[in-house]
XYZ file of C-alpha atoms in Angstrom:
540
model
C -101.984 -21.193 -36.482
C -98.534 -19.757 -37.735
C -96.139 -21.014 -35.556
C -93.306 -19.038 -36.549
C -95.401 -15.670 -35.765
C -95.976 -16.880 -32.806
C -92.523 -18.243 -31.541
C -91.111 -14.871 -33.079
C -93.418 -12.490 -31.351
C -93.067 -13.623 -27.536
C -89.446 -15.166 -27.924
C -88.912 -10.964 -29.754
C -91.534 -9.564 -27.463
C -89.351 -11.157 -23.733
C -85.704 -10.477 -25.058
C -87.353 -6.485 -25.086
C -88.641 -7.135 -22.133
C -85.743 -8.026 -20.704
C -84.002 -4.849 -22.818
C -86.356 -2.537 -20.932
C -85.481 -3.986 -17.660
C -82.372 -4.377 -17.749
C -81.705 -1.037 -19.692
C -84.666 1.144 -17.730
C -82.915 -0.362 -14.342
C -79.332 0.740 -15.086
C -80.143 4.042 -16.264
C -81.749 4.184 -12.240
C -77.821 2.799 -11.255
C -76.605 5.489 -12.895
C -78.340 8.447 -11.264
C -78.910 6.969 -8.170
C -74.492 6.963 -8.587
C -72.663 3.885 -5.852
C -75.060 4.754 -3.315
C -77.015 1.129 -3.147
C -74.008 -0.288 -2.421
C -73.094 2.475 0.467
C -76.160 2.037 1.759
C -76.092 -1.688 1.806
C -72.485 -0.841 3.526
C -73.453 1.657 6.229
C -77.748 1.044 6.935
C -77.818 -2.204 7.950
C -76.541 -2.278 11.436
C -80.195 -4.353 12.448
C -82.430 -6.715 10.629
C -85.181 -3.975 10.183
C -82.452 -1.642 8.454
C -81.330 -4.182 6.470
C -85.331 -4.871 5.447
C -85.530 -1.186 4.434
C -82.943 -0.617 2.868
C -82.860 -4.227 0.959
C -86.795 -2.481 0.134
C -85.093 1.132 -1.643
C -82.239 -0.721 -3.296
C -83.845 -3.250 -5.427
C -86.408 -0.724 -6.682
C -84.003 1.433 -7.602
C -81.708 -0.924 -9.604
C -85.280 -2.771 -10.197
C -83.705 -6.270 -9.640
C -83.744 -8.858 -6.493
C -81.097 -11.262 -8.135
C -79.230 -7.994 -8.390
C -79.618 -6.698 -4.906
C -78.973 -11.094 -3.457
C -75.557 -10.716 -5.511
C -74.251 -8.373 -4.168
C -75.037 -8.870 -0.977
C -72.905 -12.375 -1.715
C -70.505 -10.106 -3.270
C -70.403 -7.686 0.610
C -70.456 -11.402 2.122
C -68.381 -12.998 0.501
C -65.623 -10.173 1.011
C -66.555 -9.659 5.488
C -68.038 -6.608 4.067
C -71.512 -7.627 5.285
C -72.256 -10.132 8.670
C -74.367 -12.810 7.292
C -77.983 -11.584 9.639
C -77.097 -8.306 7.886
C -77.528 -9.848 4.570
C -80.708 -11.810 5.337
C -82.620 -8.585 5.984
C -81.300 -7.249 3.393
C -82.471 -10.460 1.218
C -85.799 -10.033 2.827
C -86.133 -6.298 1.430
C -84.663 -7.046 -1.864
C -88.225 -10.240 -2.089
C -90.169 -7.124 -1.292
C -88.122 -4.808 -3.737
C -89.114 -6.897 -6.770
C -92.509 -6.766 -6.008
C -93.030 -2.638 -7.484
C -91.944 -4.321 -11.362
C -95.039 -6.469 -11.048
C -97.132 -3.797 -10.306
C -96.182 -1.773 -13.172
C -96.318 -4.543 -15.348
C -99.927 -4.132 -13.726
C -100.446 -0.582 -14.993
C -101.527 -1.185 -18.154
C -100.152 1.726 -20.485
C -98.941 -0.774 -23.195
C -100.983 1.578 -26.228
C -99.007 4.562 -25.168
C -95.317 2.984 -25.161
C -94.424 4.167 -28.298
C -95.255 7.771 -27.181
C -93.129 6.689 -23.932
C -89.960 5.643 -25.510
C -90.311 8.213 -27.733
C -89.373 10.988 -25.026
C -87.240 8.976 -23.234
C -85.622 8.547 -27.240
C -85.417 12.695 -27.275
C -83.464 13.224 -23.451
C -81.362 10.457 -25.032
C -80.424 11.827 -27.824
C -81.426 16.071 -27.193
C -79.950 16.742 -23.582
C -75.438 16.998 -23.265
C -76.341 16.384 -19.499
C -76.015 13.467 -17.885
C -78.334 14.007 -15.484
C -80.888 13.988 -18.551
C -79.754 10.900 -19.995
C -79.860 8.937 -17.776
C -83.860 10.352 -17.192
C -83.966 9.072 -20.572
C -82.346 6.140 -20.071
C -85.503 4.973 -17.363
C -88.221 6.178 -19.597
C -87.095 4.647 -22.423
C -86.687 1.243 -20.667
C -89.855 2.307 -18.847
C -91.483 2.113 -22.539
C -89.479 -0.885 -23.958
C -90.537 -2.611 -20.708
C -93.813 -2.804 -22.235
C -93.665 -3.356 -26.167
C -92.443 -5.728 -24.399
C -95.467 -7.560 -23.113
C -97.415 -6.149 -26.030
C -95.542 -7.806 -28.179
C -95.609 -11.478 -26.012
C -98.958 -10.952 -25.692
C -100.017 -10.572 -29.560
C -97.475 -13.828 -29.656
C -99.623 -15.559 -26.911
C -102.998 -14.713 -28.028
C -103.135 -17.651 -30.597
C -102.375 -20.264 -28.352
C -106.175 -19.773 -26.912
C -107.657 -21.205 -29.224
C -105.156 -24.159 -29.618
C -106.711 -27.186 -27.743
C -102.896 -28.271 -27.069
C -102.205 -24.921 -24.698
C -105.717 -25.036 -23.285
C -106.002 -28.448 -21.810
C -102.463 -27.465 -20.102
C -103.389 -24.387 -18.869
C -105.966 -26.527 -17.011
C -104.265 -28.881 -16.103
C -102.146 -26.470 -14.071
C -104.890 -24.830 -12.256
C -106.015 -28.508 -11.020
C -102.711 -29.186 -10.296
C -101.022 -26.299 -8.149
C -97.850 -28.670 -7.180
C -97.450 -29.472 -11.385
C -97.864 -25.332 -11.767
C -95.303 -24.487 -8.983
C -92.512 -26.793 -10.294
C -93.413 -24.936 -14.062
C -92.848 -21.482 -12.695
C -89.417 -22.461 -10.753
C -87.756 -24.513 -13.641
C -88.734 -21.753 -16.250
C -87.486 -18.685 -14.018
C -84.263 -20.926 -13.600
C -84.424 -20.785 -17.030
C -84.747 -17.051 -17.393
C -82.785 -15.657 -14.369
C -85.488 -13.553 -13.757
C -88.483 -13.370 -12.168
C -89.687 -9.841 -12.886
C -89.577 -11.436 -16.235
C -91.599 -14.484 -15.811
C -93.515 -13.001 -13.620
C -93.988 -10.355 -16.344
C -95.570 -13.200 -18.970
C -97.525 -14.467 -16.393
C -99.934 -11.215 -15.216
C -99.997 -10.975 -19.731
C -101.250 -14.915 -20.123
C -103.848 -14.345 -17.213
C -104.191 -10.929 -18.612
C -105.210 -12.996 -22.553
C -107.672 -15.142 -20.182
C -105.327 -18.197 -20.809
C -105.305 -18.633 -17.068
C -106.493 -17.857 -13.885
C -105.765 -16.190 -10.772
C -105.965 -19.057 -8.757
C -104.315 -20.776 -11.732
C -101.794 -17.397 -11.443
C -100.706 -18.681 -7.326
C -99.142 -21.401 -8.013
C -96.427 -20.117 -10.915
C -96.324 -17.424 -8.835
C -95.219 -19.219 -6.232
C -92.669 -20.781 -7.992
C -91.018 -18.603 -9.836
C -90.140 -17.063 -6.579
C -88.081 -20.905 -5.978
C -86.444 -19.617 -9.234
C -85.066 -16.913 -8.772
C -82.383 -18.435 -5.815
C -80.425 -19.636 -8.835
C -79.081 -16.973 -9.531
C -77.966 -15.658 -5.711
C -76.602 -20.003 -5.926
C -74.974 -18.759 -8.994
C -73.158 -15.955 -7.726
C -71.854 -18.103 -4.476
C -70.443 -20.802 -6.377
C -66.813 -20.733 -5.899
C -67.266 -17.898 -3.294
C -66.579 -17.627 0.311
C -68.466 -20.103 3.208
C -70.280 -17.090 3.698
C -71.621 -16.370 0.511
C -72.608 -20.218 0.417
C -74.370 -19.624 3.747
C -76.358 -16.023 2.378
C -77.507 -17.887 -0.370
C -78.941 -20.677 1.033
C -80.707 -18.990 3.526
C -82.077 -17.333 -0.401
C -82.981 -20.440 -0.984
C -84.369 -21.665 2.260
C -86.858 -17.906 2.778
C -88.949 -19.173 -0.558
C -89.405 -22.207 -0.495
C -90.655 -22.339 2.975
C -92.311 -19.231 2.041
C -94.432 -20.767 -1.128
C -94.438 -23.653 1.028
C -96.600 -21.942 3.823
C -98.772 -20.082 0.485
C -99.103 -23.716 -0.831
C -101.160 -24.858 1.855
C -102.423 -21.866 2.643
C -103.862 -21.348 -1.031
C -107.457 -21.090 -1.260
C -107.376 -18.008 2.059
C -105.004 -17.064 0.022
C -106.796 -16.649 -2.894
C -109.894 -14.766 -1.435
C -107.518 -12.700 0.230
C -106.249 -11.315 -3.184
C -109.607 -11.237 -4.816
C -110.637 -9.556 -2.040
C -107.903 -6.898 -2.278
C -107.766 -6.686 -6.334
C -111.408 -6.129 -6.512
C -112.078 -4.263 -10.016
C -108.868 -4.126 -10.903
C -107.296 -6.017 -13.391
C -106.218 -9.851 -13.547
C -102.622 -8.424 -14.187
C -102.944 -5.926 -10.844
C -104.585 -9.215 -8.644
C -101.200 -10.882 -9.271
C -99.148 -7.516 -8.451
C -100.588 -7.615 -5.249
C -100.343 -11.219 -4.494
C -96.128 -10.868 -5.235
C -96.785 -8.244 -3.293
C -98.577 -10.529 -0.467
C -96.270 -12.824 -0.908
C -93.005 -11.577 -0.226
C -93.452 -9.008 2.351
C -95.730 -11.579 4.977
C -92.705 -13.885 3.760
C -90.532 -11.112 5.324
C -92.934 -10.694 8.417
C -92.361 -14.558 9.714
C -88.473 -14.605 9.503
C -87.585 -11.369 10.458
C -87.985 -12.384 13.975
C -85.986 -15.823 12.591
C -83.495 -14.046 11.676
C -80.531 -15.490 14.523
C -82.604 -19.517 14.198
C -82.039 -19.296 9.993
C -78.137 -18.199 10.658
C -77.535 -20.326 12.589
C -79.243 -23.239 10.747
C -77.319 -22.490 7.620
C -73.538 -22.462 9.718
C -74.795 -25.837 10.641
C -75.990 -27.000 6.900
C -72.234 -25.545 6.179
C -69.580 -25.557 8.484
C -66.465 -24.056 8.406
C -65.233 -20.448 9.269
C -66.037 -17.574 7.546
C -64.012 -14.518 7.371
C -66.250 -11.129 8.871
C -64.698 -7.462 7.947
C -66.400 -5.002 9.285
C -66.304 -2.139 5.953
C -66.478 0.295 8.175
C -63.949 2.780 10.905
C -64.175 0.731 14.112
C -62.721 3.250 15.785
C -63.498 6.873 15.187
C -65.620 7.999 17.649
C -67.229 11.538 17.071
C -67.404 11.677 21.094
C -64.118 11.585 21.642
C -63.534 14.635 19.252
C -64.064 16.845 22.052
C -60.949 15.620 24.117
C -58.432 15.759 20.953
C -55.676 13.848 22.500
C -57.586 10.407 23.164
C -59.286 11.224 19.943
C -56.255 11.344 18.134
C -54.528 7.722 19.532
C -58.015 6.889 18.150
C -57.386 7.496 14.791
C -53.641 6.169 15.032
C -54.447 3.001 15.323
C -57.694 3.071 13.069
C -54.592 4.421 10.594
C -52.386 0.956 11.469
C -55.931 -0.817 11.188
C -55.767 0.688 7.325
C -52.125 -0.382 7.406
C -53.062 -3.832 8.191
C -55.661 -4.064 5.269
C -53.286 -2.232 2.948
C -50.608 -5.225 3.219
C -54.050 -8.232 2.519
C -54.852 -6.031 -0.616
C -51.319 -6.720 -1.830
C -51.018 -10.036 -1.163
C -54.171 -10.818 -2.382
C -52.566 -9.359 -5.636
C -49.853 -11.457 -5.802
C -51.746 -14.600 -4.858
C -53.797 -13.495 -7.998
C -51.558 -13.419 -9.936
C -50.228 -16.404 -9.456
C -53.351 -18.654 -8.726
C -55.666 -16.428 -11.262
C -58.745 -17.574 -9.076
C -60.801 -14.324 -9.656
C -62.517 -15.441 -6.066
C -58.937 -13.710 -4.996
C -58.905 -10.889 -7.011
C -62.347 -10.172 -6.219
C -61.668 -9.911 -2.761
C -58.551 -7.839 -3.162
C -60.298 -5.190 -5.216
C -63.118 -5.338 -2.149
C -60.833 -4.388 0.390
C -58.748 -1.690 -1.614
C -62.470 -0.187 -1.641
C -62.290 -0.700 2.433
C -58.829 1.181 2.111
C -60.568 4.084 0.048
C -63.526 4.237 2.287
C -61.200 4.655 5.694
C -59.357 7.188 4.471
C -61.679 8.690 3.445
C -63.131 8.519 7.247
C -59.902 9.094 8.833
C -58.905 12.202 6.652
C -62.417 13.876 7.699
C -61.748 13.219 11.459
C -58.410 14.042 11.356
C -59.730 17.400 9.510
C -62.077 18.264 13.051
C -59.037 17.065 15.518
C -56.788 20.011 14.263
C -60.045 21.618 13.602
C -60.078 21.572 17.884
C -57.041 22.957 18.378
C -56.518 21.351 21.512
C -53.177 19.281 20.930
C -50.386 20.996 22.135
C -47.866 22.078 19.586
C -45.126 18.938 19.458
C -48.715 16.471 19.457
C -50.356 18.674 16.463
C -47.310 18.217 14.585
C -47.297 15.026 15.547
C -51.034 14.404 13.586
C -50.338 16.423 10.817
C -47.194 13.672 10.133
C -49.723 10.450 10.305
C -52.316 12.453 8.640
C -50.008 12.533 5.666
C -49.440 8.505 5.910
C -53.070 8.144 5.478
C -52.041 8.846 1.688
C -49.231 6.373 1.292
C -51.093 3.534 2.928
C -53.772 4.648 0.543
C -51.655 4.425 -2.644
C -50.097 0.902 -1.101
C -53.662 0.295 -1.763
C -53.920 1.131 -5.275
C -50.673 -0.751 -6.759
C -51.926 -3.341 -5.861
C -55.652 -2.447 -7.065
C -53.611 -1.779 -10.154
C -51.856 -5.804 -10.365
C -55.115 -7.434 -10.012
C -55.653 -5.209 -13.291
C -52.673 -6.193 -14.385
C -53.572 -9.919 -13.874
C -57.234 -9.604 -15.340
C -54.889 -8.084 -18.316
C -52.871 -11.338 -18.576
C -55.780 -13.568 -17.925
C -57.720 -11.900 -20.450
C -54.937 -11.782 -23.366
C -53.746 -15.458 -22.103
C -50.682 -13.490 -21.563
C -47.976 -16.073 -20.896
C -44.294 -15.062 -18.834
C -41.812 -17.037 -19.223
C -40.556 -19.318 -15.310
C -36.804 -16.474 -15.049
C -39.852 -13.992 -15.100
C -42.699 -15.375 -13.021
C -39.365 -16.049 -10.975
C -38.016 -12.523 -10.450
C -41.937 -11.170 -9.833
C -41.871 -13.694 -7.290
C -39.276 -12.426 -5.993
C -39.772 -8.600 -5.818
C -43.644 -8.809 -4.589
C -42.272 -11.139 -1.513
C -39.623 -8.409 -0.740
C -42.471 -5.320 -1.473
C -43.886 -7.361 1.319
C -41.266 -6.880 3.693
C -41.063 -3.821 2.781
C -44.695 -3.319 4.160
C -44.450 -5.504 6.865
C -41.939 -3.814 8.962
C -42.713 -0.431 7.907
C -46.422 -1.016 9.941
C -44.558 -3.036 12.654
C -42.122 0.605 12.704
C -44.898 2.830 13.217
C -47.380 0.783 15.173
C -43.804 0.088 17.858
C -42.751 3.226 17.454
C -39.303 0.736 16.350
C -36.567 2.849 14.679
C -34.415 -0.597 13.714
C -37.976 -2.039 11.787
C -37.718 1.441 10.519
C -33.972 1.089 9.060
C -34.489 -2.422 7.612
C -37.436 -0.625 5.169
C -34.613 1.561 4.170
C -32.754 -1.214 3.635
C -35.410 -3.373 1.244
C -36.590 0.260 -0.668
C -32.718 0.329 -1.708
C -33.640 -3.599 -2.355
C -36.356 -3.385 -4.575
C -34.596 0.148 -6.651
C -31.972 -2.136 -7.753
C -34.487 -5.274 -8.153
C -36.138 -2.917 -10.656
C -33.609 -1.884 -12.331
C -32.392 -5.192 -13.215
C -35.251 -6.732 -13.995
C -35.436 -4.777 -16.409
C -32.819 -5.469 -18.044
C -32.652 -8.831 -18.206
C -37.209 -8.075 -19.137
C -34.481 -6.756 -22.041
C -32.720 -9.455 -23.076
C -35.308 -11.945 -23.104
C -37.299 -9.473 -25.407
C -34.478 -10.127 -27.121
C -34.060 -13.218 -26.948
C -37.849 -14.012 -28.426
C -38.663 -15.507 -24.325
C -40.832 -13.087 -24.160
C -44.150 -11.387 -25.998
C -44.428 -7.664 -26.223
C -47.588 -8.083 -24.032
C -45.967 -10.641 -21.343
C -43.626 -7.811 -20.537
C -45.421 -4.406 -20.565
C -47.467 -6.514 -18.536
C -44.398 -7.344 -16.233
C -42.529 -4.118 -16.325
C -46.117 -2.363 -15.114
C -45.574 -4.594 -12.041
C -42.002 -4.082 -11.256
C -43.084 -0.068 -11.819
C -45.489 -0.913 -8.731
C -44.003 -2.688 -6.722
C -41.455 0.041 -6.419
C -43.607 2.542 -5.705
C -44.574 0.166 -2.769
C -41.414 -0.071 -1.538
C -41.494 4.240 -2.111
C -44.935 4.739 -0.165
C -43.468 2.321 2.873
C -39.967 4.334 2.767
C -42.171 7.500 3.678
C -43.988 5.599 6.246
C -39.672 4.634 7.933
C -38.940 7.811 7.304
C -41.894 9.407 9.915
C -40.666 7.005 12.498
C -37.028 7.988 12.165
C -37.787 11.567 11.833
C -40.682 11.411 15.097
C -37.988 9.457 17.355
C -34.597 12.431 16.538
C -37.492 14.801 17.550
């Protein structure tokens, strides 16, 4: 027996299979744009919708782990509630069964022509749309090529007594089979891959359907490791979300292990006349769908349980406009008042993003940087929603002339607030560059940046206070702060040049330092615009 040939074909086939899934998934994601995250953010208002969205997104990206990690990211930023995330995770588990059904089709002999079609689209079309289609088709063909390679690699093992004895042992000891499935998936970190391998081994006649089922249930437990790893160092809410994923799959596996005999009979009945690969796909679908139906009414209880197991305060941010009601557009004056509330809310998030960016620069904690970027995404979303709403208000022509001018002024302020968020995002990206390139700053440079960041935060805080309370005194303070920021930038630039001349700073650190100064000076300018608007309104 040629062990090298077996090992190379199995490992290489697994690599090709994983590449096929990833490449197909990337193509699907690109062709769908940013719709997956948008679906998760917008259409998970109730558990049933959450399940359906989880199914849809996972079918689109072909990765339940990807959907679950995405949900954890949204919960981590407070952009999705725990109950919403539970529904999405249930749906993700159902959606991931699509890969098993694809593998069950058994079209390995057509793998190379499919790859050729994909390559044709990739290399002979310039339009992105066709290239994405090519990527999906190429990945689809590669997936089957990997399966075929793995199958030819493991086939000789059927003649090895030690291997066949182990397979028989797994069939006689379901608990051992469950553990094998769990551990293997934890190592590979892809239930789609391990279930694909299981389908291949079963197709070669090395294991029966009954022996495959406990391994399949173990694969579903093992896939939770990705969510657990994603929650390390994250917020309390994200850890609770990961724990829900573990509880959901572990309890489901226990239930199905107890009902192993009737489940086996059900799969045989449903899969009569189809190949064993498709029968395993049926079992996978039954497991996740039944599990979701069992736990759907228990979502509040699950949320309560994980809250008790992982105590702590969690931050919740609604990733949507909470004051903009389309029904109020019939009364433009009231609608304008609501828009003002939303603009102020957007401003608070802009200030929080700036503070998070500042904290990230000094602490270098990736979680804080991610939070800043997620809040900046929220600011962009609010910018779009508020702009659309304000346009609709002005189209109503129901505001008096003076109020209409005022509304136009507030309309402009949205851009200033959005730009503050953009400058905060720039600081996060500059901080990431510093971390990746191991850029070090002198003690004096760090002190100067902290001083300017603190002043920029004061300018934003007073600008928002002036806007909310129509406070001219606060607005005047902003103008003073803005002048001070301008002076600081000039002064600190000169200090930086002196440090460069004295070799106290490197070129990389100097470039980052100057870019941050520039961004903070621009934050002051946008704060000044807000203050000047308040002063102008008071004078008129």
